[in-house]
Short mmCIF file of C-alpha atoms in Angstrom, two decimals:
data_model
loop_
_atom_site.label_atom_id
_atom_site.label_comp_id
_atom_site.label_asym_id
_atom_site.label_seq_id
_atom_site.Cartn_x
_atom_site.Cartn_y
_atom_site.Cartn_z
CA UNK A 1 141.96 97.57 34.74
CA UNK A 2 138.87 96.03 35.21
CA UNK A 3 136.92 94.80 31.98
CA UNK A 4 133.23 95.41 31.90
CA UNK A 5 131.29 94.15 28.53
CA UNK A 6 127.85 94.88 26.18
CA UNK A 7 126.45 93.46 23.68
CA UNK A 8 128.39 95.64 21.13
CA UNK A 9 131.96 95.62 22.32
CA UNK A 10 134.84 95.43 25.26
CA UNK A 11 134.37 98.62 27.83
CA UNK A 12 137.24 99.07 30.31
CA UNK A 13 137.16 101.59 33.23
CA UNK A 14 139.43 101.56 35.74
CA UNK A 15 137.90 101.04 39.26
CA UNK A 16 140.27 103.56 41.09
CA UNK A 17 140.58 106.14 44.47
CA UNK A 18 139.60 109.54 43.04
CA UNK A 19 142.83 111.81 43.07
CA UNK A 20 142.71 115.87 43.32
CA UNK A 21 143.40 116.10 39.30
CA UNK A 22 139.88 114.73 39.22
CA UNK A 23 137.78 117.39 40.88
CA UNK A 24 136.15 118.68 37.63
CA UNK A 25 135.12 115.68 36.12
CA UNK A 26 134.02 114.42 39.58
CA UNK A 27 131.75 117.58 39.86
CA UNK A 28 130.27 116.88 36.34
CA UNK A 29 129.49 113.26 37.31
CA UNK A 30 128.38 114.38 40.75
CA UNK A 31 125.36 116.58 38.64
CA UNK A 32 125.15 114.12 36.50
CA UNK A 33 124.24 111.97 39.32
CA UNK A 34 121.69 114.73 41.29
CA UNK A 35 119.90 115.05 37.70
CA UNK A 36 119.63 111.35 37.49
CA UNK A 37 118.91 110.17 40.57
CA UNK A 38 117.61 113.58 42.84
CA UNK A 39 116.43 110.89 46.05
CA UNK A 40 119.72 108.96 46.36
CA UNK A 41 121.66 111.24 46.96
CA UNK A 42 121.77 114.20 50.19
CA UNK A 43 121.76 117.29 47.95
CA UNK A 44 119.98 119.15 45.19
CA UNK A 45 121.32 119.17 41.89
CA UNK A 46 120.86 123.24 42.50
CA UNK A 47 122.78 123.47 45.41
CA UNK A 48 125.58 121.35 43.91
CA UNK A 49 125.77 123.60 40.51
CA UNK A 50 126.05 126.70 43.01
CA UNK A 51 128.98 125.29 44.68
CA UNK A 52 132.41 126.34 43.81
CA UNK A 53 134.63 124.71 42.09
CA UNK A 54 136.89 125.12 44.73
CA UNK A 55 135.00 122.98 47.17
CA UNK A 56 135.18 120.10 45.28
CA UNK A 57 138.59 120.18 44.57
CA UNK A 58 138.94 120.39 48.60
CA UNK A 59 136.21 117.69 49.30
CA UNK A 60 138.71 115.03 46.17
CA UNK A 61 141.61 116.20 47.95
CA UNK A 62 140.66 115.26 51.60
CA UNK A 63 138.97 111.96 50.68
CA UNK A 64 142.29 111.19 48.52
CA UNK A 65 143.97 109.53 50.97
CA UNK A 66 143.74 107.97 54.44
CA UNK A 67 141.58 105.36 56.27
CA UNK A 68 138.69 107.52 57.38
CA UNK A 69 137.21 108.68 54.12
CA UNK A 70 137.71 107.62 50.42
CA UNK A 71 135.87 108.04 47.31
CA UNK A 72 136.40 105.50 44.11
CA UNK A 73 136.10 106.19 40.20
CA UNK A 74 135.19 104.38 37.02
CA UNK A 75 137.57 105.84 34.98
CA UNK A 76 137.86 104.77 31.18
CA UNK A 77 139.33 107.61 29.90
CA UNK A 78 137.25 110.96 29.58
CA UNK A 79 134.73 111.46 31.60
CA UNK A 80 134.02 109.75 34.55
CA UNK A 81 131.53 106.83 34.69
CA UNK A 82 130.83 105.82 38.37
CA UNK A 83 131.55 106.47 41.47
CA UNK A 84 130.98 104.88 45.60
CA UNK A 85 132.39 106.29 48.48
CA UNK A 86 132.69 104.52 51.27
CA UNK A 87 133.37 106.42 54.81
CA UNK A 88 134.60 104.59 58.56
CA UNK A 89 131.05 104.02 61.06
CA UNK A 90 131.20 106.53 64.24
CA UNK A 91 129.70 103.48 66.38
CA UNK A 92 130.93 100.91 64.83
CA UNK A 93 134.91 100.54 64.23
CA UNK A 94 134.41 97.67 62.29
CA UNK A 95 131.91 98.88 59.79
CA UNK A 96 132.49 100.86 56.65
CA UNK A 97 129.92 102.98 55.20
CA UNK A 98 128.84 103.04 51.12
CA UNK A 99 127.63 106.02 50.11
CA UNK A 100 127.09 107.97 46.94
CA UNK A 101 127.10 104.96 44.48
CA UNK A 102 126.39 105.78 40.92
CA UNK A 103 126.48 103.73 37.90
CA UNK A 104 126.04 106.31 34.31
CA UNK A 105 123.16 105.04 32.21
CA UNK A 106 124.82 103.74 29.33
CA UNK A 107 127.29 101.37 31.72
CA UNK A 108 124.66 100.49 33.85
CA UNK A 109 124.35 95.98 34.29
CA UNK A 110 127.93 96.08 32.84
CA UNK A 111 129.33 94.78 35.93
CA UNK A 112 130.45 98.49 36.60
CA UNK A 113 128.65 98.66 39.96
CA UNK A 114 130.53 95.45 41.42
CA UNK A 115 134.00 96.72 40.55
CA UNK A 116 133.16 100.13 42.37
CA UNK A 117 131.93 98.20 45.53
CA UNK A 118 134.56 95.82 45.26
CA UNK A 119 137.17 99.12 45.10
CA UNK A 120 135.33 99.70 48.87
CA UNK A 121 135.23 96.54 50.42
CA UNK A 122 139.11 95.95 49.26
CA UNK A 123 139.95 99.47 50.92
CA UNK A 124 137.86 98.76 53.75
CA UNK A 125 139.45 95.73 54.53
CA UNK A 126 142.36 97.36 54.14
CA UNK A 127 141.67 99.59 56.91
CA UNK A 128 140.58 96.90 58.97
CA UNK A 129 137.07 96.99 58.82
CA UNK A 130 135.39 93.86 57.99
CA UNK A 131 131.99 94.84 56.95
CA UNK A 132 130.05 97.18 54.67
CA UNK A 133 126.83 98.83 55.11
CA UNK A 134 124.62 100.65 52.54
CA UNK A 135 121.20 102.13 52.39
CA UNK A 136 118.79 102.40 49.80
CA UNK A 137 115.42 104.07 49.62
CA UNK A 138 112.54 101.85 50.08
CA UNK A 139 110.83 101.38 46.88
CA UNK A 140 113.93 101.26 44.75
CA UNK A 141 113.75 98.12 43.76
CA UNK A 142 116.21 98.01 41.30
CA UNK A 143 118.67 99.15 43.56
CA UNK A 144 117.96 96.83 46.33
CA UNK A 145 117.62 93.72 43.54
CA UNK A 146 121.44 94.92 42.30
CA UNK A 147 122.71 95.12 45.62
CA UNK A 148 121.31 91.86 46.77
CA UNK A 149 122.94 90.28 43.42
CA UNK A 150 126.63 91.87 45.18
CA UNK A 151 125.46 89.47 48.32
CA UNK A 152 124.17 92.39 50.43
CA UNK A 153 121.36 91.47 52.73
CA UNK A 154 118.36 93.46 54.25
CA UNK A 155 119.34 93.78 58.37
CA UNK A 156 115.57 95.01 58.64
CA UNK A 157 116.42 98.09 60.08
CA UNK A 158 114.56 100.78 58.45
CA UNK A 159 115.25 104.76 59.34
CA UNK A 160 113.73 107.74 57.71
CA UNK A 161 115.58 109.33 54.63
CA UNK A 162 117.72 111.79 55.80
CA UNK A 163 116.35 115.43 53.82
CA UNK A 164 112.78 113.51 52.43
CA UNK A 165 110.84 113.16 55.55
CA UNK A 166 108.08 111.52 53.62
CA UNK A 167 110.47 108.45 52.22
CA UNK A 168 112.44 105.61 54.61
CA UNK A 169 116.00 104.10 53.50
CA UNK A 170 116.23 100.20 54.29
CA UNK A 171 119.76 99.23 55.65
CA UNK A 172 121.63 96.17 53.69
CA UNK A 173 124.71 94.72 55.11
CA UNK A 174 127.96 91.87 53.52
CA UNK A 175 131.37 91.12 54.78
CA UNK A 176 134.03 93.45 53.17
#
């Protein structure tokens, strides 16, 4: 269990791989997510509403297990509260990917975001990859202060948003 805190009480969510038992309530955080945050992520919130339920469940179930591909949960009972996924470099055997992070509102500078990259980096490592990279659009400087604060540094290397032509992602880097 990992303990996260407010001003108003003790929070606990456990930091966790998701499991195929979770598909619904990772779809519901996945819109949640879209609605939220519509330039972080690679999708529409339409086009993820329009998908099957069915595809989730297969997309939980394949990143359940294995080296290559793994998606974490905040879990503290209900519905789901964050999530990072983290997925192995083509390039770069050493390297693990973060993508998809997501912190809900209400548990956002609880510490929440930590434990989910921490859930990565511990897999990674795991898996024998040493380092984790991450990128955030430019501009989101709340995101890129946050990240810095989990020792992630800016490599410099900018590329262009993947589906936004008009924005650029900056890549951050840390040991696993």
């Amino acid at each position: 269990m990992t303990t996260d805190t407010d001003s108003t009480s003790v929070r606990r969510a456990e930091i966790r791989r998701g499991r195929p038992e979770d598909a619904a309530r990772m779809r519901a955080l996945r819109l949640e997510m879209l609605a939220d945050a519509p330039l972080a992520f690679l999708e529409t919130l339409a086009d993820a509403a329009a998908r099957p339920h069915n595809e989730y469940a297969a997309r939980v179930a394949y990143t359940s297990a294995g080296p290559n591909n793994a998606q974490f949960v905040a879990d503290p009972g209900g519905r789901l509260v964050g999530h990072a996924g983290g997925t192995v470099a083509p390039d770069e055997p050493g390297l693990t990917v973060i993508y998809a992070v997501y912190v809900t509102p209400t548990w956002r500078g609880s510490g929440l975001l930590g434990d989910l990259i921490d859930g990565v980096a511990d897999w990674s490592r795991a898996c024998g990859r040493p380092e984790l990279l991450l990128e955030v659009v430019v501009g989101n400087d709340r995101a890129y202060r946050a990240y810095q604060r989990l020792g992630f540094k800016d490599t410099g290397v900018r590329v262009p948003h993947p589906t936004i032509p008009a924005l650029n992602e900056l890549q951050m880097r840390r040991p696993a």
